[in-house]
Every structure is written in structure tokens, then in C-alpha cells.
Tab-separated table of C-alpha atoms in Angstrom:
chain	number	residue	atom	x	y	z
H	1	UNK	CA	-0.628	-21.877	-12.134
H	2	UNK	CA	0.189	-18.580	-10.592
H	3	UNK	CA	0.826	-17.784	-6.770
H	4	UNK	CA	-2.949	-16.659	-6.500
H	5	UNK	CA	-5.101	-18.286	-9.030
H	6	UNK	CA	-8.446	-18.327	-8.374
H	7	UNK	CA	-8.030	-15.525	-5.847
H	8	UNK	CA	-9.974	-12.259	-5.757
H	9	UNK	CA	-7.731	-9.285	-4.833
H	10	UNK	CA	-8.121	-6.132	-3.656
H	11	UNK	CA	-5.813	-3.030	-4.235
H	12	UNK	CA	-6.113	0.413	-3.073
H	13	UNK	CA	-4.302	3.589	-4.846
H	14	UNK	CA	-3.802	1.593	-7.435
H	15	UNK	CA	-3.762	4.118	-9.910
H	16	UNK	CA	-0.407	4.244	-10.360
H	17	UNK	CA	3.324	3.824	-8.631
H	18	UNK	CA	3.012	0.990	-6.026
H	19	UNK	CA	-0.756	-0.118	-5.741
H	20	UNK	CA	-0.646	-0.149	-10.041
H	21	UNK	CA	2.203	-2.576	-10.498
H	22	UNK	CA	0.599	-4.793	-7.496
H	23	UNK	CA	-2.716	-4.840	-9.277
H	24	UNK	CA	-1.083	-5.847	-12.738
H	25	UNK	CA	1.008	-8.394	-10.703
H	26	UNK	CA	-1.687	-10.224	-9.016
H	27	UNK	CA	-3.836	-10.531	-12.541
H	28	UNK	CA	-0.202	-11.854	-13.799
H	29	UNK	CA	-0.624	-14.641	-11.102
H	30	UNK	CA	-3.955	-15.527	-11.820
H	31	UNK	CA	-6.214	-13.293	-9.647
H	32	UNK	CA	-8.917	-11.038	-10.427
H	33	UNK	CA	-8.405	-7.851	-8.924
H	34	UNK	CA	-10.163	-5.100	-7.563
H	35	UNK	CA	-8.452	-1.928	-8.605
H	36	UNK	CA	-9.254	1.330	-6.481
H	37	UNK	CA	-8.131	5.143	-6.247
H	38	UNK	CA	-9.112	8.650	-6.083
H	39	UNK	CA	-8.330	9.143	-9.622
H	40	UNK	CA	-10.521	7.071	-11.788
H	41	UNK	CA	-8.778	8.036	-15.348
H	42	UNK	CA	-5.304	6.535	-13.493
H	43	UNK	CA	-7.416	3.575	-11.972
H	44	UNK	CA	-8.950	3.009	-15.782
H	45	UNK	CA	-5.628	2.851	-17.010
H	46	UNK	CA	-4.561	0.332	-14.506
H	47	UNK	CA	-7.464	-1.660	-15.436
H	48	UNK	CA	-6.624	-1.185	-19.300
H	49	UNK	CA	-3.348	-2.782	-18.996
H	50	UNK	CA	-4.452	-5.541	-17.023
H	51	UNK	CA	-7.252	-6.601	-19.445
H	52	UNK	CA	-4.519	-5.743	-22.279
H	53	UNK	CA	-2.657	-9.368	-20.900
H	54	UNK	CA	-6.283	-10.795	-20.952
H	55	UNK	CA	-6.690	-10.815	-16.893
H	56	UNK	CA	-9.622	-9.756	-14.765
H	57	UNK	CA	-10.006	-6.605	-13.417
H	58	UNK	CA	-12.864	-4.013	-12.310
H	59	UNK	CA	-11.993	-0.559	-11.249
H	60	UNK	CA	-14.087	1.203	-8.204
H	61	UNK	CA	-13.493	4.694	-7.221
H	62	UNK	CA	-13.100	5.169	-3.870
H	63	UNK	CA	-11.669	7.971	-0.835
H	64	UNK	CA	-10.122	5.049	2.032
H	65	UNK	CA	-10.845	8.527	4.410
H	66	UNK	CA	-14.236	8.237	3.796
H	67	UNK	CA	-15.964	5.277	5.913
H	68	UNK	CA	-19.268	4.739	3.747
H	69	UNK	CA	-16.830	4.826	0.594
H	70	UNK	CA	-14.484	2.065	1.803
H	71	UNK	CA	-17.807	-0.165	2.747
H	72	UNK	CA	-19.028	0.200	-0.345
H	73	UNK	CA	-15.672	-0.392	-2.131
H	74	UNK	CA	-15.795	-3.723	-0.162
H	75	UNK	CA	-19.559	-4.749	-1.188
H	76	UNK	CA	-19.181	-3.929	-4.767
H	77	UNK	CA	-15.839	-5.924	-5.110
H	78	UNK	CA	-17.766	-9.072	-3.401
H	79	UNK	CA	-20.386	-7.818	-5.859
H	80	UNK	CA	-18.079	-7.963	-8.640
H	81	UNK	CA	-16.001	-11.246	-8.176
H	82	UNK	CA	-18.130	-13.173	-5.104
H	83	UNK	CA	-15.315	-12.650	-2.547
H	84	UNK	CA	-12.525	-11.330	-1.184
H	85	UNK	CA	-9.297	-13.440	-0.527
H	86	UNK	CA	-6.428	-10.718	-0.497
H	87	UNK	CA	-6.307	-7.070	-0.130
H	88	UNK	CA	-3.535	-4.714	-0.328
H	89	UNK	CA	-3.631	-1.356	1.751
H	90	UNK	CA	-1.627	0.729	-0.793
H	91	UNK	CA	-3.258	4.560	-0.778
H	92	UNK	CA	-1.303	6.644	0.588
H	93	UNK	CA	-0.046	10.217	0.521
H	94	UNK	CA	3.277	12.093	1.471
H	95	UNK	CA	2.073	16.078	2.285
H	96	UNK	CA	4.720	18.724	2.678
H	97	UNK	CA	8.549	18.631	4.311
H	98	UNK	CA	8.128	21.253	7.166
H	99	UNK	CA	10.042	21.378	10.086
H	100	UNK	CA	8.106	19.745	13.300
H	101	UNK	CA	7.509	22.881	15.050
H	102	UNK	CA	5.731	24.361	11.911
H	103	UNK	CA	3.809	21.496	10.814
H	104	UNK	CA	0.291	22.936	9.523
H	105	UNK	CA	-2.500	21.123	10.822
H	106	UNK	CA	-4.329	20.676	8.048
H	107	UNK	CA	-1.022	18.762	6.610
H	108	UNK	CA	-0.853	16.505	9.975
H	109	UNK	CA	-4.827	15.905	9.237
H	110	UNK	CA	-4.947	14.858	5.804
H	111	UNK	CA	-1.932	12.337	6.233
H	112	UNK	CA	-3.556	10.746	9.100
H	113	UNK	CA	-6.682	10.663	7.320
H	114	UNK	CA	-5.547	9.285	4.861
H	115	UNK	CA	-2.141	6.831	5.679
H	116	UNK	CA	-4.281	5.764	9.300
H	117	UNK	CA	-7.630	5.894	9.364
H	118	UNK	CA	-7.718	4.786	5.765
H	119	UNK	CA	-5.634	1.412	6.765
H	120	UNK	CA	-7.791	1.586	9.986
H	121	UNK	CA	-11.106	1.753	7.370
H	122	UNK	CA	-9.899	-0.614	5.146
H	123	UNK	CA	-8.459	-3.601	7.321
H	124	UNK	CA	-12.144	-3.002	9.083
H	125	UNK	CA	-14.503	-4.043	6.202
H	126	UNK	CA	-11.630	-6.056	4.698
H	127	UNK	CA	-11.416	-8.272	7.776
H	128	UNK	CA	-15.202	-8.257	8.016
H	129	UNK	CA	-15.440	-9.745	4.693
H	130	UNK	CA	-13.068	-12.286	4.863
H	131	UNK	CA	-14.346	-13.470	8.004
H	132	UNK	CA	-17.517	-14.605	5.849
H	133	UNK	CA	-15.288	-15.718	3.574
H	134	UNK	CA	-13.450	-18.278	5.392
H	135	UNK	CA	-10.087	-15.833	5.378
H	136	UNK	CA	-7.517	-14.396	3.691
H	137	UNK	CA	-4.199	-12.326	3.421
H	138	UNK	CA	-3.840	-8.691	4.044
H	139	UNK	CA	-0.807	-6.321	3.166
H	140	UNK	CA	-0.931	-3.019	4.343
H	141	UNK	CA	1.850	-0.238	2.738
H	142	UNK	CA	4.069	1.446	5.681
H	143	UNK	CA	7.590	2.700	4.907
H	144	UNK	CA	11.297	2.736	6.659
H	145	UNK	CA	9.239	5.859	8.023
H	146	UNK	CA	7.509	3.760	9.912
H	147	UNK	CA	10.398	2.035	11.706
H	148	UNK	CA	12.755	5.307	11.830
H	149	UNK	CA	12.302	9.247	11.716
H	150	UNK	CA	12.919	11.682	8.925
H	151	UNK	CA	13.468	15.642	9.834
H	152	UNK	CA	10.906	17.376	7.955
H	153	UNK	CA	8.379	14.062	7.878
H	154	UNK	CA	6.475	14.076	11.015
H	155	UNK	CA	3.030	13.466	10.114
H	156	UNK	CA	4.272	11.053	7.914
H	157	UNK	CA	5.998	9.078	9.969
H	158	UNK	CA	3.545	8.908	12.336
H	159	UNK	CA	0.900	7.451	10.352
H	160	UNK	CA	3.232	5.016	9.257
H	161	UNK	CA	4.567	3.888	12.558
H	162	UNK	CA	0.753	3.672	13.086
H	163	UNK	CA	0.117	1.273	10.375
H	164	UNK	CA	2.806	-0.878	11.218
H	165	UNK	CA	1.089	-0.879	14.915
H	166	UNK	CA	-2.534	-1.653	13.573
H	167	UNK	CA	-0.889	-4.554	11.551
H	168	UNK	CA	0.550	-6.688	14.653
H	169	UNK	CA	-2.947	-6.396	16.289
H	170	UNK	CA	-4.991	-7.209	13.404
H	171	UNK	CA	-2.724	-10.168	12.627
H	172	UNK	CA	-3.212	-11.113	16.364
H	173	UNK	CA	-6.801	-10.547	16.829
H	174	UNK	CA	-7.675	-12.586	13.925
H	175	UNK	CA	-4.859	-15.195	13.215
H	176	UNK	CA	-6.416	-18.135	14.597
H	177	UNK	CA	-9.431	-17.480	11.808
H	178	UNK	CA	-7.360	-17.963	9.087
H	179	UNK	CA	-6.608	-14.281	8.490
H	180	UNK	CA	-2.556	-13.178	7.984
H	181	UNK	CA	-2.070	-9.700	7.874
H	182	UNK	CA	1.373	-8.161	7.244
H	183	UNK	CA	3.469	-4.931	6.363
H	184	UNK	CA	5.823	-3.872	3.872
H	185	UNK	CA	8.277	-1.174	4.621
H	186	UNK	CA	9.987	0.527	1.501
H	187	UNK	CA	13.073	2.484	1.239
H	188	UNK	CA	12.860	4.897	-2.074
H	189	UNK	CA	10.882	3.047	-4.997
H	190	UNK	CA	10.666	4.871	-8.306
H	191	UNK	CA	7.514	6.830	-7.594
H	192	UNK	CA	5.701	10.065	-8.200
H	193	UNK	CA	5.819	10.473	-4.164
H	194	UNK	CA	9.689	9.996	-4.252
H	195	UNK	CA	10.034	12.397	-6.966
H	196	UNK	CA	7.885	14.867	-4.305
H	197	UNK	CA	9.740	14.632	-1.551
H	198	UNK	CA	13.336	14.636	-3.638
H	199	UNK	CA	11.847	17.840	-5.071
H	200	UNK	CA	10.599	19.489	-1.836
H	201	UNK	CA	14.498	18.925	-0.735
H	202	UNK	CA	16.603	20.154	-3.238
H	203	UNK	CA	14.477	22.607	-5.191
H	204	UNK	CA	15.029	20.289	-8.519
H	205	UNK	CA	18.452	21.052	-8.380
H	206	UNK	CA	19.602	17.619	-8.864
H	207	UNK	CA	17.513	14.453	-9.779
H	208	UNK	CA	15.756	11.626	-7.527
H	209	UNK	CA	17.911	9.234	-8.332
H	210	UNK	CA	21.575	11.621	-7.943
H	211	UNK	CA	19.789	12.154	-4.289
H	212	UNK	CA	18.461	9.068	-3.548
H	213	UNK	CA	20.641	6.191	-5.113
H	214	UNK	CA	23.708	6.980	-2.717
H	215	UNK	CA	21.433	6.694	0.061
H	216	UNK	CA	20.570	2.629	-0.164
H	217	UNK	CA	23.705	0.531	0.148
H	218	UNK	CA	22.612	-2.184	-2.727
H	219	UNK	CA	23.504	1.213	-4.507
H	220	UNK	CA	19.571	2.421	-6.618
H	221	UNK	CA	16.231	2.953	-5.229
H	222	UNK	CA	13.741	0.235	-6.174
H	223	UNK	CA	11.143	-0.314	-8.720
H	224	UNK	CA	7.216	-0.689	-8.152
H	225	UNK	CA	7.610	-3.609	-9.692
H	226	UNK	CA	10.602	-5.674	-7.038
H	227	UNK	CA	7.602	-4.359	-4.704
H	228	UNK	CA	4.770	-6.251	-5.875
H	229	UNK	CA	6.929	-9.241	-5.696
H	230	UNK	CA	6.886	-9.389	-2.412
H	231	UNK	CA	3.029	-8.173	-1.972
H	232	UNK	CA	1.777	-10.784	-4.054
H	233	UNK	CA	3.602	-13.181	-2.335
H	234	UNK	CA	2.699	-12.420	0.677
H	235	UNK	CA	-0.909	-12.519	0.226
H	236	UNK	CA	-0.319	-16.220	-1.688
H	237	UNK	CA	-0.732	-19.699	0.228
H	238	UNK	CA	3.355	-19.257	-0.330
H	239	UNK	CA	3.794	-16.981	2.906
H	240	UNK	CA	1.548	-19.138	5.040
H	241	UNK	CA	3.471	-18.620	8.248
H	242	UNK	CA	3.921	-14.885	7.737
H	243	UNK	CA	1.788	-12.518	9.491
H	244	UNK	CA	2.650	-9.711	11.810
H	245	UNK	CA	5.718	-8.894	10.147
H	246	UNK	CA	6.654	-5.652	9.097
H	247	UNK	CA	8.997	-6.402	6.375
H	248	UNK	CA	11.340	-3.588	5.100
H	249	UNK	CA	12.198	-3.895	1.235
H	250	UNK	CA	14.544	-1.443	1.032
H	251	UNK	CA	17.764	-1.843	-0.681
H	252	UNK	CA	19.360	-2.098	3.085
H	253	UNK	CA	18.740	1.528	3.975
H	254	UNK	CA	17.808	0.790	7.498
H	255	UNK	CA	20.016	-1.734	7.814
H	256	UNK	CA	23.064	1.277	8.116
């Protein structure tokens, strides 16, 4: 039996990176899974690969800025698999290193769109749902941004500070009806978006990992796949006394 059998899981950007290795690793443990993102050929993929190790899985394209698009992600995954027991916040995007002073606004406004009120959306018509349902485990995806501050990151780091804020209240608003909600807060993981920012800072001049390895004392950035771990597990019966934690999984980085 895996840590979720039985369970119906949601996961958002899972197209790839984070949100794709947490969809294949909750069909691994016996879910059926809900995989969403902008990009439906990534999301198909995703999909692909967990039906390829004979799990469940139904992709639904979906914007989390958009509020009639994240209700009707939620309805047509209860539509899909009759209910939702876990749901992982994953879509997120990084924008452009600028110094704070020259931040474009249109930069500031499509993080927060996006990083914010998408969680915001999301844990809104999640929480709904599982309320009918009896409850269930959220995880939403902030970052060490979103417990320190990086020069050139502002918008980013905001939104993430913010989605480690709207997890303690949602985790104390709704506790007591069986509803755990937590956050994960990663230090570099092997991503698209880490190759982005490592790329933004040096030009290309040297490679993510040169730049980013030193910077985490276990000595490498992570995988996608050491954060699922800890995703999955949080949203399994497992991690029953977790919830209003934001939990850095970070190699020790903000541990210096």
C-alpha cells in the first residue's frame, strides 16, 4: 500500500520541474491525480508517464490567475475522480532579476498574480471542496524566498513570503475540520526556473550547478524528485500532526 492509496490528488504546474515529479509521485503511492498547467502538451506528457507505470491520471488545463478557471479545475477533478483529498499548490513563476528601485510593474503584477492570488484561488475552491469532502491535506510551494530576501527578487519574494502567510491562516481557520495545510520552502532544485535565474545572473557564463552547488552546505542543489518526497508525505495520513509549517528543504542554505 502506498502513503496515499485511494486518495485523489491534485497538482498544479505540473507540467514539468516540481509539480511533474509530485504528480508522478503521488500515482507511485497509489493516488489518482489531477494534473494541471498552462501548457497542456507538458501537462500531457506528465500524464503519459504516469499512465506509462499503469497509474491514474487526468490532465486539466488551467491559469490559477484566473478565478472561473481554478473553479472549474476544482469541479472537473471532483468530476473526474469523485473527490478531492490532497492538493498541491505548485504553479509558480520567477519574472526578471531587476534591482528594487526598477522593478517594472507589469513584472511585480504577473508574479503576484500568479505565486499569490493563484495560492489565494486555489486553497479557496480547494478548501471548499474538501470541506464537502470530509477533509484533506494541502501543500502549497513557497521558497527560502519566502523566509529571507534576494537582491534583484523583490516581487518574488514577496509573493512567497505571502504564501507562507496564507498557509498559517488557512491551516488555522480550518484545522479543527480535518483540513492540514502546510508549506514547503526550497533552496535551488534542478529546474527550468533555476536555470532562469542562474542565467539572468551570470549571462551563461558559467553553469547552474558551478553557481549554485557552492551555495547549499550539503554541497548540490536538489532534485524535483527529494521534493516530492516530502509533498507526498505531507499530504499522507503519515504527517497527521503537521500543518502550519513552513518547512524549508533546502540542502541547509538558510540554515548559514
Amino acid at each position: 500500500m502506498g502513503m496515499v492509496s485511494g486518495k485523489t490528488a491534485l497538482v498544479t504546474g505540473s507540467g514539468a520541474g516540481i509539480g511533474r515529479a509530485t504528480a508522478v509521485k503521488f500515482a507511485a503511492e497509489g493516488a489518482k491525480v489531477v494534473v494541471s498547467d498552462v501548457n497542456a502538451e507538458g501537462g500531457e506528457e506528465t500524464v503519459a508517464m504516469i499512465e506509462k507505470q499503469d497509474g491514474k491520471a487526468v490532465f486539466i488545463k488551467a491559469d490559477v490567475a484566473v478565478s472561473d478557471e481554478v473553479d472549474a479545475l476544482i469541479a472537473k477533478a471532483v468530476e473526474s475522480f469523485g473527490r478531492l483529498d490532497c492538493a498541491c499548490n505548485n504553479a509558480g513563476i520567477e519574472g526578471k532579476i531587476v534591482p528594487f528601485i526598477e522593478q517594472p510593474l507589469d513584472n511585480f503584477d504577473r508574479i503576484i498574480a500568479v505565486n499569490l492570488r493563484g495560492t489565494f484561488l486555489c486553497l479557496q475552491a480547494e478548501i471548499r471542496q474538501m470541506l464537502k469532502d470530509g477533509g484533506g491535506a494541502i501543500v502549497n510551494l513557497a521558497s527560502v524566498a519566502g523566509l529571507i530576501g534576494f537582491p534583484g527578487l523583490a516581487p518574488y519574494v514577496a509573493s512567497k513570503h505571502g504564501v507562507n502567510g496564507l498557509t498559517k491562516n488557512a491551516a488555522l481557520e480550518y484545522g479543527k475540520q480535518g483540513i492540514r495545510v502546510n508549506a514547503i520552502c526550497p533552496g535551488g532544485i534542478d529546474t527550468r526556473m533555476l536555470d532562469s535565474l542562474a542565467e539572468q545572473s551570470t549571462g551563461g557564463e558559467i553553469t547552474t550547478r558551478e553557481m549554485m552547488d557552492p551555495l547549499h552546505p550539503i554541497g548540490r542543489i536538489g532534485t524535483p524528485e527529494e521534493v516530492a518526497e516530502l509533498i507526498v508525505w505531507l499530504c499522507s495520513d503519515r504527517a497527521s500532526f503537521v500543518t502550519g509549517a513552513n518547512i524549508p528543504i533546502d540542502g541547509g542554505f538558510v540554515a548559514q
